PDB file of C-alpha atoms in Angstrom:
ATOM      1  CA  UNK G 344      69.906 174.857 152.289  1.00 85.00           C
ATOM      2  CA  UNK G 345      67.445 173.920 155.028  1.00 94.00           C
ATOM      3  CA  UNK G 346      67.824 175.643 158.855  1.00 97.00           C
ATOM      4  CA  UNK G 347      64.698 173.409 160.236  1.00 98.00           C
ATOM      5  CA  UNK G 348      63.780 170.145 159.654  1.00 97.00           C
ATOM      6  CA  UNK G 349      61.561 168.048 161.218  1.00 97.00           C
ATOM      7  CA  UNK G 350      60.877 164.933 160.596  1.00 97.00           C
ATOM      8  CA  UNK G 351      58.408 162.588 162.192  1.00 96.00           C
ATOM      9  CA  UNK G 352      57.709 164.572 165.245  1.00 97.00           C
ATOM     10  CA  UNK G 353      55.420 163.257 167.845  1.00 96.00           C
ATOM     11  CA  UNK G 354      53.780 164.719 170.277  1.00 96.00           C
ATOM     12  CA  UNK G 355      50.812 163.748 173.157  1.00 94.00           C
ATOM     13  CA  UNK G 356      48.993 164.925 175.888  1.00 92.00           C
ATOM     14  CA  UNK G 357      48.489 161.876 178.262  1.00 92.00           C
ATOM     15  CA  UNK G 358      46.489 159.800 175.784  1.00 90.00           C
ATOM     16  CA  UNK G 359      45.590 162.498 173.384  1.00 91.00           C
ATOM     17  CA  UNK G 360      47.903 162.744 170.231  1.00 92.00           C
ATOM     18  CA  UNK G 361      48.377 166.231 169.345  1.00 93.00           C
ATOM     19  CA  UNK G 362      51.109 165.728 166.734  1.00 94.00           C
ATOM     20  CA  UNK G 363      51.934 162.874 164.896  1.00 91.00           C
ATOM     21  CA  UNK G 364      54.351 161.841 161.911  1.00 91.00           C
ATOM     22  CA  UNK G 365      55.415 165.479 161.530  1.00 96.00           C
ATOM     23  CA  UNK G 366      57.933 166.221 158.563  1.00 97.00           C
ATOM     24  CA  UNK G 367      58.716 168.988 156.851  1.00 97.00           C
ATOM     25  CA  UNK G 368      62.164 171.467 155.980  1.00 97.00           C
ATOM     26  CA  UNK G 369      62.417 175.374 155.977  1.00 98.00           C
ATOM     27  CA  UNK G 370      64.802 176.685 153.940  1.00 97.00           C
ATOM     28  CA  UNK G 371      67.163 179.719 154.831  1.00 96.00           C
ATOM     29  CA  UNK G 372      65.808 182.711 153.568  1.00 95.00           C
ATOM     30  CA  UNK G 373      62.244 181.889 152.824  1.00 97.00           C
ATOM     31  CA  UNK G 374      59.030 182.145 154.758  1.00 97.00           C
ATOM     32  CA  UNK G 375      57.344 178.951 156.238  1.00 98.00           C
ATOM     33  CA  UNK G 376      53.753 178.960 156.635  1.00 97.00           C
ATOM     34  CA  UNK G 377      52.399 176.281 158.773  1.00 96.00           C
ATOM     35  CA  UNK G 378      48.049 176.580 158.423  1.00 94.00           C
ATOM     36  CA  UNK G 379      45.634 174.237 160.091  1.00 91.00           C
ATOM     37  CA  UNK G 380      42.333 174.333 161.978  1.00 90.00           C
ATOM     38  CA  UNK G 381      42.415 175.233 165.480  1.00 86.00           C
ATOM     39  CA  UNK G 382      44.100 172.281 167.313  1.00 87.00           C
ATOM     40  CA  UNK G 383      45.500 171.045 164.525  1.00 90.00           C
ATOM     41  CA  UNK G 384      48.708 171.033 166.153  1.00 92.00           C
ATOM     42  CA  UNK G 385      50.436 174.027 164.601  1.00 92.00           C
ATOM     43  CA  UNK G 386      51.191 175.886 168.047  1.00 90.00           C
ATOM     44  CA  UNK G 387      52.482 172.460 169.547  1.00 93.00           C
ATOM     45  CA  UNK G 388      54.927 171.617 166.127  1.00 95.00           C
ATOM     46  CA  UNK G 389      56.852 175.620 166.603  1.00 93.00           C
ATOM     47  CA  UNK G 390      56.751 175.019 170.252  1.00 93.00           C
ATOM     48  CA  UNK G 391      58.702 171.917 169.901  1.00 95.00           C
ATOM     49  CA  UNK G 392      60.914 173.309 167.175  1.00 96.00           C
ATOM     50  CA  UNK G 393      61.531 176.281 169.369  1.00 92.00           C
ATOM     51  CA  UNK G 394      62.320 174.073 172.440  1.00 92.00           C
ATOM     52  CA  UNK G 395      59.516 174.923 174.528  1.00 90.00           C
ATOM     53  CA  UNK G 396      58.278 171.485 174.623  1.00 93.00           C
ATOM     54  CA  UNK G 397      60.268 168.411 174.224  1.00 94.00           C
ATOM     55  CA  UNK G 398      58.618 165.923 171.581  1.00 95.00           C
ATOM     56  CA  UNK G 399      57.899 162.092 172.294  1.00 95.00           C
ATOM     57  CA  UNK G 400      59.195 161.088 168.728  1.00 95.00           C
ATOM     58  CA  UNK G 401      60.959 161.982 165.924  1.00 96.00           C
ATOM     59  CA  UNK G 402      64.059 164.046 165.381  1.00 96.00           C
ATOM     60  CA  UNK G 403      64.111 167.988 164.992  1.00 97.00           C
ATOM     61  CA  UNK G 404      67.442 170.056 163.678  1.00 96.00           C
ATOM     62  CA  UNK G 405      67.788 173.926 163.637  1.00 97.00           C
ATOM     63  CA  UNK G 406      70.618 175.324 162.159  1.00 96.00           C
ATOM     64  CA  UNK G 407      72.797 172.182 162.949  1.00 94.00           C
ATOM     65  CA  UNK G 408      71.414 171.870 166.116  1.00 94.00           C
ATOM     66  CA  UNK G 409      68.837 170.303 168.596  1.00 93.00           C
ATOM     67  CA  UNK G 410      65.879 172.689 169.636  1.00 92.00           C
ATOM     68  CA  UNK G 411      66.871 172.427 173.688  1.00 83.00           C
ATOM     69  CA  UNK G 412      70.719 173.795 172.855  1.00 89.00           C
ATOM     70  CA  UNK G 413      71.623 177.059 174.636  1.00 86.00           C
ATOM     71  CA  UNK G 414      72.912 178.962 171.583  1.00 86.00           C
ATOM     72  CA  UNK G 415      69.802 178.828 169.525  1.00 89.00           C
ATOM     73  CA  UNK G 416      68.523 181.179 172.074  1.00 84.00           C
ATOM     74  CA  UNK G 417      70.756 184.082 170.290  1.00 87.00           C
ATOM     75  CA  UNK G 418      69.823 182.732 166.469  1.00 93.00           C
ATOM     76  CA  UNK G 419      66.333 182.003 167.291  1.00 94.00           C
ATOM     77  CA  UNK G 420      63.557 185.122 167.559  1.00 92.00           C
ATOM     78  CA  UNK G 421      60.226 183.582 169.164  1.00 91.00           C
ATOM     79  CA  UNK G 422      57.456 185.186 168.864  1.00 87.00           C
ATOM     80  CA  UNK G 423      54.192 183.593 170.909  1.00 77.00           C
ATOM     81  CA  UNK G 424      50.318 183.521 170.384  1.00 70.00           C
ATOM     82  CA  UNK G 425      49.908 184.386 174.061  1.00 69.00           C
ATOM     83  CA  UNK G 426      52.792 186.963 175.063  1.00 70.00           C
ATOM     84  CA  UNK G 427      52.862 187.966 179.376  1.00 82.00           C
ATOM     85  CA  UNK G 428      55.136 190.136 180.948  1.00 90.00           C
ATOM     86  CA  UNK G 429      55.218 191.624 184.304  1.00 93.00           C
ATOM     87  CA  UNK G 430      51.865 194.058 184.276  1.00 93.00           C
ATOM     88  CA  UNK G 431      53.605 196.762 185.899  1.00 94.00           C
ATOM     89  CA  UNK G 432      56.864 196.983 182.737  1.00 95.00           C
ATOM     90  CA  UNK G 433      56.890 199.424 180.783  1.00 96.00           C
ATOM     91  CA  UNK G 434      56.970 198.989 177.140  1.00 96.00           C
ATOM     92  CA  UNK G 435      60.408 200.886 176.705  1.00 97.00           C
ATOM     93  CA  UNK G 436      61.975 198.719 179.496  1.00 96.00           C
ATOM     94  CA  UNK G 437      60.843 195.664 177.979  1.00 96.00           C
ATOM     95  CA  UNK G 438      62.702 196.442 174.659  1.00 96.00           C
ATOM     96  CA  UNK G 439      65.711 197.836 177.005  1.00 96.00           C
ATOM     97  CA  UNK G 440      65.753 194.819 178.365  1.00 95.00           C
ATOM     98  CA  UNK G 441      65.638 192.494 176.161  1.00 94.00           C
ATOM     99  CA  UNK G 442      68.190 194.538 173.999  1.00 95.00           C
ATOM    100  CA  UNK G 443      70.877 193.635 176.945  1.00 94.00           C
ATOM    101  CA  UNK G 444      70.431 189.764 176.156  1.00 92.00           C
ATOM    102  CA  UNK G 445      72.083 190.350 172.896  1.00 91.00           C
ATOM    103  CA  UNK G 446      75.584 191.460 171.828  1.00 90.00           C
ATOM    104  CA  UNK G 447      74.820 193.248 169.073  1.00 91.00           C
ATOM    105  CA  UNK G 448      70.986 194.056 169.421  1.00 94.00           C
ATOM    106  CA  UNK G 449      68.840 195.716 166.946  1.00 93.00           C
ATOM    107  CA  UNK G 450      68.046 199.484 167.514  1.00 95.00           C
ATOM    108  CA  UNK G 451      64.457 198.983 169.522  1.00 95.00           C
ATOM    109  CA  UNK G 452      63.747 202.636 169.210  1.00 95.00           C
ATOM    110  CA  UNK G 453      63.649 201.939 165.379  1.00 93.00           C
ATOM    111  CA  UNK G 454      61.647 198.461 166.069  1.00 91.00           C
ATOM    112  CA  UNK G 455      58.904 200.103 167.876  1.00 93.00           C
ATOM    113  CA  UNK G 456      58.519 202.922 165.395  1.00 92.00           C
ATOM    114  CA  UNK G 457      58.054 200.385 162.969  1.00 87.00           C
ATOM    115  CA  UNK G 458      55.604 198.528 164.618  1.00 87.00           C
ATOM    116  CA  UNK G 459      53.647 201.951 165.822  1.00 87.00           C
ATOM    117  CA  UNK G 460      54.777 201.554 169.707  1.00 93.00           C
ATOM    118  CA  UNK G 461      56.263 204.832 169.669  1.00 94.00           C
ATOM    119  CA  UNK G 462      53.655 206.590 171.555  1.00 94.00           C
ATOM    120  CA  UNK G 463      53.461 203.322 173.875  1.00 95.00           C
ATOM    121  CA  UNK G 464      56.987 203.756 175.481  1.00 96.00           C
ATOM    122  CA  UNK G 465      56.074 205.174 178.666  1.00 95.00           C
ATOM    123  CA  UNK G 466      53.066 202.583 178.665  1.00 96.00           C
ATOM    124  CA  UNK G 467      52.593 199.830 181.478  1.00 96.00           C
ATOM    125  CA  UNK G 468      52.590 196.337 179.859  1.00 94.00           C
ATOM    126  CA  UNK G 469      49.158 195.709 181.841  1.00 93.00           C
ATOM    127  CA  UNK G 470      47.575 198.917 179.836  1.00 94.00           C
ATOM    128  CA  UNK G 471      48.436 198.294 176.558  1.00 91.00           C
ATOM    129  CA  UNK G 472      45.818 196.328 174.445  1.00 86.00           C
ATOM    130  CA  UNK G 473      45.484 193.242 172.667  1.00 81.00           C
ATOM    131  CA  UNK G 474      46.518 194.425 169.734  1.00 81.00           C
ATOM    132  CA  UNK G 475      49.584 196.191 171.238  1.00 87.00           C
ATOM    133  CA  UNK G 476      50.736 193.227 173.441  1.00 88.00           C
ATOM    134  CA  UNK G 477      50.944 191.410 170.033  1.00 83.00           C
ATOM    135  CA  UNK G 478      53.232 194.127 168.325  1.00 86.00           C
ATOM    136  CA  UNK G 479      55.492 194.873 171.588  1.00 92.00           C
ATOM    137  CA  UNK G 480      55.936 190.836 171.131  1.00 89.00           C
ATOM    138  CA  UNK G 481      57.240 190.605 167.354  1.00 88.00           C
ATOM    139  CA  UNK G 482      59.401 192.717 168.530  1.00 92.00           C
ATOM    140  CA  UNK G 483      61.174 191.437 171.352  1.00 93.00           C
ATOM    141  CA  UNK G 484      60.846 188.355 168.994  1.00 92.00           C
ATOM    142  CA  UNK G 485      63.554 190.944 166.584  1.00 92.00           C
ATOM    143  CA  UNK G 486      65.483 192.773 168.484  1.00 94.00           C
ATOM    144  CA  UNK G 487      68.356 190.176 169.143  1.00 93.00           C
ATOM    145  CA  UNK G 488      68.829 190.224 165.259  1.00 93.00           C
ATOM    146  CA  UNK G 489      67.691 186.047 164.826  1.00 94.00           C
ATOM    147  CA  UNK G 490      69.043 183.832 161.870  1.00 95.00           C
ATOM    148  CA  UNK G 491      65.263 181.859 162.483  1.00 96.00           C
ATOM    149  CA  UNK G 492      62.103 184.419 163.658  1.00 95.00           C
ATOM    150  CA  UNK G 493      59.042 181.511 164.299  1.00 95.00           C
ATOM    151  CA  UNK G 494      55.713 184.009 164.449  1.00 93.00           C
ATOM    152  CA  UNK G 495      52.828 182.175 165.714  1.00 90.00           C
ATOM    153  CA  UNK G 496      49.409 184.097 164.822  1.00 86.00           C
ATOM    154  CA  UNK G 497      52.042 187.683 164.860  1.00 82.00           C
ATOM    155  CA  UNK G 498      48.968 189.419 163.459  1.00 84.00           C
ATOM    156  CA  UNK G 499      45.836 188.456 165.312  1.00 79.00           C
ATOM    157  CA  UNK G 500      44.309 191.809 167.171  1.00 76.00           C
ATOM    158  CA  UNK G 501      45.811 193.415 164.740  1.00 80.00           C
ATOM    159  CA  UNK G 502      43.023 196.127 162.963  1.00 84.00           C
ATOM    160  CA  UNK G 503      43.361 195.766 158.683  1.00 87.00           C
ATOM    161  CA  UNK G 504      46.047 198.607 158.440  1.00 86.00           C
ATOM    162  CA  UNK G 505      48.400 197.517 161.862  1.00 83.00           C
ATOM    163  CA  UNK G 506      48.117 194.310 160.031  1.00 87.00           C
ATOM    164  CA  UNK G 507      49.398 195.166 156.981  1.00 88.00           C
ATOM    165  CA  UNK G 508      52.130 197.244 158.027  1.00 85.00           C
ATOM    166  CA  UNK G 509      53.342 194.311 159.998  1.00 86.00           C
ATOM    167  CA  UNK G 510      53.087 192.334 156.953  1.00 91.00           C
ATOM    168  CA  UNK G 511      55.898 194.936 155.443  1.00 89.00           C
ATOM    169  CA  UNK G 512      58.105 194.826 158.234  1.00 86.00           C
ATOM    170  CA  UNK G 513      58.213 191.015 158.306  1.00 90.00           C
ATOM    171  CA  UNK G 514      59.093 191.412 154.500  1.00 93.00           C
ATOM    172  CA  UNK G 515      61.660 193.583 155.157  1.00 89.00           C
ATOM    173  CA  UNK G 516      63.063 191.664 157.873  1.00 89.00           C
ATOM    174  CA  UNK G 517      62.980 188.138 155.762  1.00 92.00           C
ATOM    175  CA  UNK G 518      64.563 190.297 152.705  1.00 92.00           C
ATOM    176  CA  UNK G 519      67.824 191.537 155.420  1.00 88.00           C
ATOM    177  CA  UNK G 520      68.461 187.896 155.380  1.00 91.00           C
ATOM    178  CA  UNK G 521      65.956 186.306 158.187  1.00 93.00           C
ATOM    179  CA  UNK G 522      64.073 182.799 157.728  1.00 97.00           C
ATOM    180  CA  UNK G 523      61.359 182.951 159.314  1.00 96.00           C
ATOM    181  CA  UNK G 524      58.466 180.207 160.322  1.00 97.00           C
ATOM    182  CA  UNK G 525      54.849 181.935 160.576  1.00 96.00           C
ATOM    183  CA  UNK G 526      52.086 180.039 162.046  1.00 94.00           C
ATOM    184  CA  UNK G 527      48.608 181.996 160.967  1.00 91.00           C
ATOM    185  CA  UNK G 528      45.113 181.129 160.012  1.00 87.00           C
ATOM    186  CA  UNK G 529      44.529 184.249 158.153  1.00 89.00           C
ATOM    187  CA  UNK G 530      44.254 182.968 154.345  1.00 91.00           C
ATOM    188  CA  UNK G 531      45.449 186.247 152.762  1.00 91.00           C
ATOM    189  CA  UNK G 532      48.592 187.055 155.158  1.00 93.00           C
ATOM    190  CA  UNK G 533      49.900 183.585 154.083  1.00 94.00           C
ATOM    191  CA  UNK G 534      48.952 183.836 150.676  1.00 93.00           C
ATOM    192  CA  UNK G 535      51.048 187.098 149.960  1.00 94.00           C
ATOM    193  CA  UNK G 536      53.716 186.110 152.464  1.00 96.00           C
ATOM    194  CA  UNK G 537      54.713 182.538 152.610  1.00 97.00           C
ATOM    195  CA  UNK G 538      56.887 180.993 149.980  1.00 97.00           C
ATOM    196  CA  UNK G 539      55.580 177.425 150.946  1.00 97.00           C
ATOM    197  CA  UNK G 540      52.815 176.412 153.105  1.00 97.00           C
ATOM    198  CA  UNK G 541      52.434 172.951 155.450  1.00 97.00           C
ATOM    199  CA  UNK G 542      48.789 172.178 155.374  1.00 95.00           C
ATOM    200  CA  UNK G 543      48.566 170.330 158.998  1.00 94.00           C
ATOM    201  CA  UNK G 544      45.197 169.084 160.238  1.00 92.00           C
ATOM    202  CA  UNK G 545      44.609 166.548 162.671  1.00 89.00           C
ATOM    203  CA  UNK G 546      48.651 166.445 163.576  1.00 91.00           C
ATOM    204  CA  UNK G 547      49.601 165.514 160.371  1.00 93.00           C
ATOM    205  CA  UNK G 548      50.716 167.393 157.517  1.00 95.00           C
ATOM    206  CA  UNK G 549      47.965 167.164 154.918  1.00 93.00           C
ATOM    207  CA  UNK G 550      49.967 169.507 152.380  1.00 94.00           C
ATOM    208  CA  UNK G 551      52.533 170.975 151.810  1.00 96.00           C
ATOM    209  CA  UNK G 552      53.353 173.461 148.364  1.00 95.00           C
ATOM    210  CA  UNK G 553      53.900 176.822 147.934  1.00 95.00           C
ATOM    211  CA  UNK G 554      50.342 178.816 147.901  1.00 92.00           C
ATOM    212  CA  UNK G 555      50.059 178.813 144.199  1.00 87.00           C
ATOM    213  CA  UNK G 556      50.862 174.632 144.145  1.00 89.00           C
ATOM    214  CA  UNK G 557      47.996 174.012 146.768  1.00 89.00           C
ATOM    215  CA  UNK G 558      45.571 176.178 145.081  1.00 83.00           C
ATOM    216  CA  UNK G 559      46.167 174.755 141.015  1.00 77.00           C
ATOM    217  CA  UNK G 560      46.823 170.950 142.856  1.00 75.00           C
ATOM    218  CA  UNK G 561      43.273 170.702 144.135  1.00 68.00           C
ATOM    219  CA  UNK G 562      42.309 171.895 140.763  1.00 65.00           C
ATOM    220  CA  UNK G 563      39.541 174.517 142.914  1.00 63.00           C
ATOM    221  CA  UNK G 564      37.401 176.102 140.614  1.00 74.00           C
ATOM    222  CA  UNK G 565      37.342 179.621 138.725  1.00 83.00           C
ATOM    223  CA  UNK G 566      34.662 181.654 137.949  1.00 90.00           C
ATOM    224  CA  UNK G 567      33.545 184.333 135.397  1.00 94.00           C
ATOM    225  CA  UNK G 568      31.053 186.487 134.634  1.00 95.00           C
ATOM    226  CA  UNK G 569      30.401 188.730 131.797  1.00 97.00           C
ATOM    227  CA  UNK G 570      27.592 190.482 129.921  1.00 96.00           C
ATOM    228  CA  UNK G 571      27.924 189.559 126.734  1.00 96.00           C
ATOM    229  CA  UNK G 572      27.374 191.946 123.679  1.00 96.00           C
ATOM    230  CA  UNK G 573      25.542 189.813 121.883  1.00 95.00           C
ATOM    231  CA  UNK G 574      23.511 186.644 122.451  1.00 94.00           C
ATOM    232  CA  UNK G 575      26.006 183.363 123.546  1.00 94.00           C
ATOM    233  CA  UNK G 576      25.172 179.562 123.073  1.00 93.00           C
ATOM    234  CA  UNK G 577      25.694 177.569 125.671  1.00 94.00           C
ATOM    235  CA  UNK G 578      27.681 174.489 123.149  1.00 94.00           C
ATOM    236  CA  UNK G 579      30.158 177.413 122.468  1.00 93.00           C
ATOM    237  CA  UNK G 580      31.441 177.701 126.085  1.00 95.00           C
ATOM    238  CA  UNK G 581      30.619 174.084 126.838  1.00 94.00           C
ATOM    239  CA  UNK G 582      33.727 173.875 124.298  1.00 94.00           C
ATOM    240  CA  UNK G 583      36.338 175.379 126.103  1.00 94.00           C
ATOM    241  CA  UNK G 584      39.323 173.633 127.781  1.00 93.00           C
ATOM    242  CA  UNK G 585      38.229 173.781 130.936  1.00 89.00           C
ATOM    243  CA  UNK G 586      34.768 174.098 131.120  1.00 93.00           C
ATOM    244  CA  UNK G 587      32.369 172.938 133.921  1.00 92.00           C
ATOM    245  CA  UNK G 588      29.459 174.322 133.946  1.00 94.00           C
ATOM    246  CA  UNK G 589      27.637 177.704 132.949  1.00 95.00           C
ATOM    247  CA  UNK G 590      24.657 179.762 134.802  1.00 94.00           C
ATOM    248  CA  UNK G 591      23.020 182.046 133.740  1.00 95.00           C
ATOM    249  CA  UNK G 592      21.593 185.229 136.029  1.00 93.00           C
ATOM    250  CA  UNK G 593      19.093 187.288 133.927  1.00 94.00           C
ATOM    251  CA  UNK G 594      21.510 189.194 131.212  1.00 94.00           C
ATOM    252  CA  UNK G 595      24.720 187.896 133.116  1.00 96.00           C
ATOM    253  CA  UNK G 596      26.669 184.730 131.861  1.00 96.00           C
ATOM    254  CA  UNK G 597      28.784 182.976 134.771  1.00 96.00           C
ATOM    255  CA  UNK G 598      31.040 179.844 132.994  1.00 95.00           C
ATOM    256  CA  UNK G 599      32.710 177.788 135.821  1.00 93.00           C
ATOM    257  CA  UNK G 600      35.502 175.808 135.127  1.00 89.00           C
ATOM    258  CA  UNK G 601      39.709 175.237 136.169  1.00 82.00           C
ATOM    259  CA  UNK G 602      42.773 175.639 133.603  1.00 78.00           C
ATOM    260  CA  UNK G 603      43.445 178.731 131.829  1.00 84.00           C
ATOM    261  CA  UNK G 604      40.000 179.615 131.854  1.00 88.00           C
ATOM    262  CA  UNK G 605      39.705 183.519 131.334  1.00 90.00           C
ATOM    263  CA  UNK G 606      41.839 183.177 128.258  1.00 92.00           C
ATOM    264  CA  UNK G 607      40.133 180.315 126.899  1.00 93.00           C
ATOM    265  CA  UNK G 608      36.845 181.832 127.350  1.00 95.00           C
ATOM    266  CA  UNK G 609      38.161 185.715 126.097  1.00 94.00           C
ATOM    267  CA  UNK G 610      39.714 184.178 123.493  1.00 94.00           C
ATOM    268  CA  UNK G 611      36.195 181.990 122.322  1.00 94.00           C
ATOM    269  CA  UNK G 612      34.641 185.346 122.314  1.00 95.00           C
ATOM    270  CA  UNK G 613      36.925 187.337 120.156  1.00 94.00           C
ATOM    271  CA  UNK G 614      36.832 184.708 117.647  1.00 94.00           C
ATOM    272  CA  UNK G 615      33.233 185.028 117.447  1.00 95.00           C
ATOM    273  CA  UNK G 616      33.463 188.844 117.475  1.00 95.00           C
ATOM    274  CA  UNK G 617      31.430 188.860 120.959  1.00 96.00           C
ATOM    275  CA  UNK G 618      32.989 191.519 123.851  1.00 96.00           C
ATOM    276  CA  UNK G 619      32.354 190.767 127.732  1.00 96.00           C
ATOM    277  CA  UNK G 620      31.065 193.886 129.035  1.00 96.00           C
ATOM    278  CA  UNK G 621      31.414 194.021 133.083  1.00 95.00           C
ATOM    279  CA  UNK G 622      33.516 191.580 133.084  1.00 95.00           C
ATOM    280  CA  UNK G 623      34.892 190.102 136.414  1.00 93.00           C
ATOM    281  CA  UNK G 624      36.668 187.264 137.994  1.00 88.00           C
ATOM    282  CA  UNK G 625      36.538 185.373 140.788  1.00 83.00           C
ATOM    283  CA  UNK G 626      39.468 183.143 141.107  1.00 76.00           C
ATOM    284  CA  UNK G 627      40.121 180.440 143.132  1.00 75.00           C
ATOM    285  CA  UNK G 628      42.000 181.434 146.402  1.00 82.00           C
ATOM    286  CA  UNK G 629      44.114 179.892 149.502  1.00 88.00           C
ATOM    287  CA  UNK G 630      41.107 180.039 151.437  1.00 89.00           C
ATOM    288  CA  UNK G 631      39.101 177.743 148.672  1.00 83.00           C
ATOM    289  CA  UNK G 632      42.564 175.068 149.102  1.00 87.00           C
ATOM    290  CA  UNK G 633      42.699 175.191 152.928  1.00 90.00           C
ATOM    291  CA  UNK G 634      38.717 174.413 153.179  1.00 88.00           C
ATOM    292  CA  UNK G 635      39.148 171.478 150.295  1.00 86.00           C
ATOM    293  CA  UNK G 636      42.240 170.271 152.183  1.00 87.00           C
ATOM    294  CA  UNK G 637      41.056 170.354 155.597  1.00 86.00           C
ATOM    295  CA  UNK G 638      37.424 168.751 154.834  1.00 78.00           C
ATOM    296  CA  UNK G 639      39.365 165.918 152.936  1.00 57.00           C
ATOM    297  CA  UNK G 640      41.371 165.216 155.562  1.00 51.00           C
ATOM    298  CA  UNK G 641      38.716 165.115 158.272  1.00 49.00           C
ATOM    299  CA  UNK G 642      37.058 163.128 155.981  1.00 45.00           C
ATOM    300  CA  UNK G 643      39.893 160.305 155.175  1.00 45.00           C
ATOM    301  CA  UNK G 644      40.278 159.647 159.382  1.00 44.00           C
ATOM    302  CA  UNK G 645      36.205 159.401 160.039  1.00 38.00           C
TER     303      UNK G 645
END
């Protein structure tokens, strides 16, 4: 059942189009990526679906409603790219505060434990850091327990292991029952998070799959490499299902090539009684979609 859906948003700046012929749905329970260069109209398409900004076209529905309708502000978490509160509040009076919106808030003692504020409490807004502003946000973006939590870039300042305990509490709070829409640019937080990605670049959605669809649909290659126990032709792997080309780097075999290509290849070299020693893969990845996806685009409106 969907909670969002766009479709055909519009949006402009004076004469500058930022969005245009938006459509997409986000189903309850899941998590949305949206991905997209910078000012490809990602931050404008939540802003609009979180009532921020009113669009110029097209029709937007969360949860029954419109975006601008006062009791989406108790279902709906938001959770900016660019969070400001008064310098001088402190980080425990923020989540106090924010609690006594709610009717039936979450604990925020237990919110900023989880996303390591606890020794931040007593901590001016205007001290804390980057990185810190960013948490203290997700989770005044959770605390009035939202049916919808839309996380724009929740995980930029964020150092490698902040990050990835963030990524755990946004799984946990998507498994209690949350859909939530993350806007990122960070290839491996919406790889293991999102269920289904929109691709937008130049205010238009360019794709739109889950991360395993956009990486097989663009048919991005794989590579391997091996050192093989005993001397390979190169007609034998030009053979496999698959196959694009092979290099070769001194004693080292690398075969290129989309499909089921490691067990096409393993399997070529077992029946030829040949083992790959040092073997090692280099798959394609989210990051080798997005750069296909956005270059193609760019491409199509030049």
């Amino acid at each position: 059942m969907a909670v969002i859906e766009v479709q055909k948003l519009e949006k402009r700046y004076g004469d500058t189009v930022a969005v245009r012929d938006v459509s997409f749905t986000v189903d309850r329970g899941e998590i949305f990526g949206i991905l997209g260069p910078n000012g490809a109209g990602k931050t404008t398409t939540v802003e609009c679906i979180s009532g921020l900004r009113t669009p110029d076209g097209g029709r937007i529905d969360v949860l029954g409603r419109e975006p601008g309708d006062r009791d989406l502000r108790r279902l709906v978490g938001v959770q900016l790219q660019d969070c400001e509160l008064p310098e001088r509040l402190g980080v425990a009076e923020a989540l106090q505060l924010y609690s006594s919106f709610y009717p039936d808030p979450a604990d925020w003692r237990a919110l900023a434990h989880d996303l390591g504020l606890s020794d931040k409490l007593g901590t001016r807004f205007g001290k804390l850091s980057g990185g810190q502003k960013q948490r203290l946000s997700i989770a005044l973006a959770l605390i009035g327990k939202p049916q919808i939590a839309i996380l724009d870039e929740l995980t930029t300042g964020l150092d490698p292991q902040a990050r990835r305990d963030t990524w755990d509490l946004i799984e946990s709070v998507r498994d209690s029952g949350v859909t939530i829409l993350l806007v990122t640019h960070f290839m491996e937080e919406a790889e293991r998070l999102c269920d289904r990605i929109a691709v937008i670049d130049g205010g238009t959605v360019a794709a739109l799959d889950t991360p395993a669809g956009l990486i097989a649909g663009l048919h991005v290659e794989q590579r391997i490499r091996f050192r093989p126990s005993d001397p390979v032709d190169d007609d034998l792997l030009r053979k496999v299902p698959g196959f694009r080309d092979v290099r070769r780097h001194g004693t080292q075999i690398e075969v290129v090539g989309e499909g089921n290509l490691l067990y096409e290849v393993t399997a070529m070299l077992v029946q030829h009684q040949i083992i790959p020693n040092d073997l090692r893969i280099e798959q394609a990845s989210l990051d080798d979609a997005f750069v296909r996806l956005t270059a193609k685009a760019g491409t199509e409106e030049n």
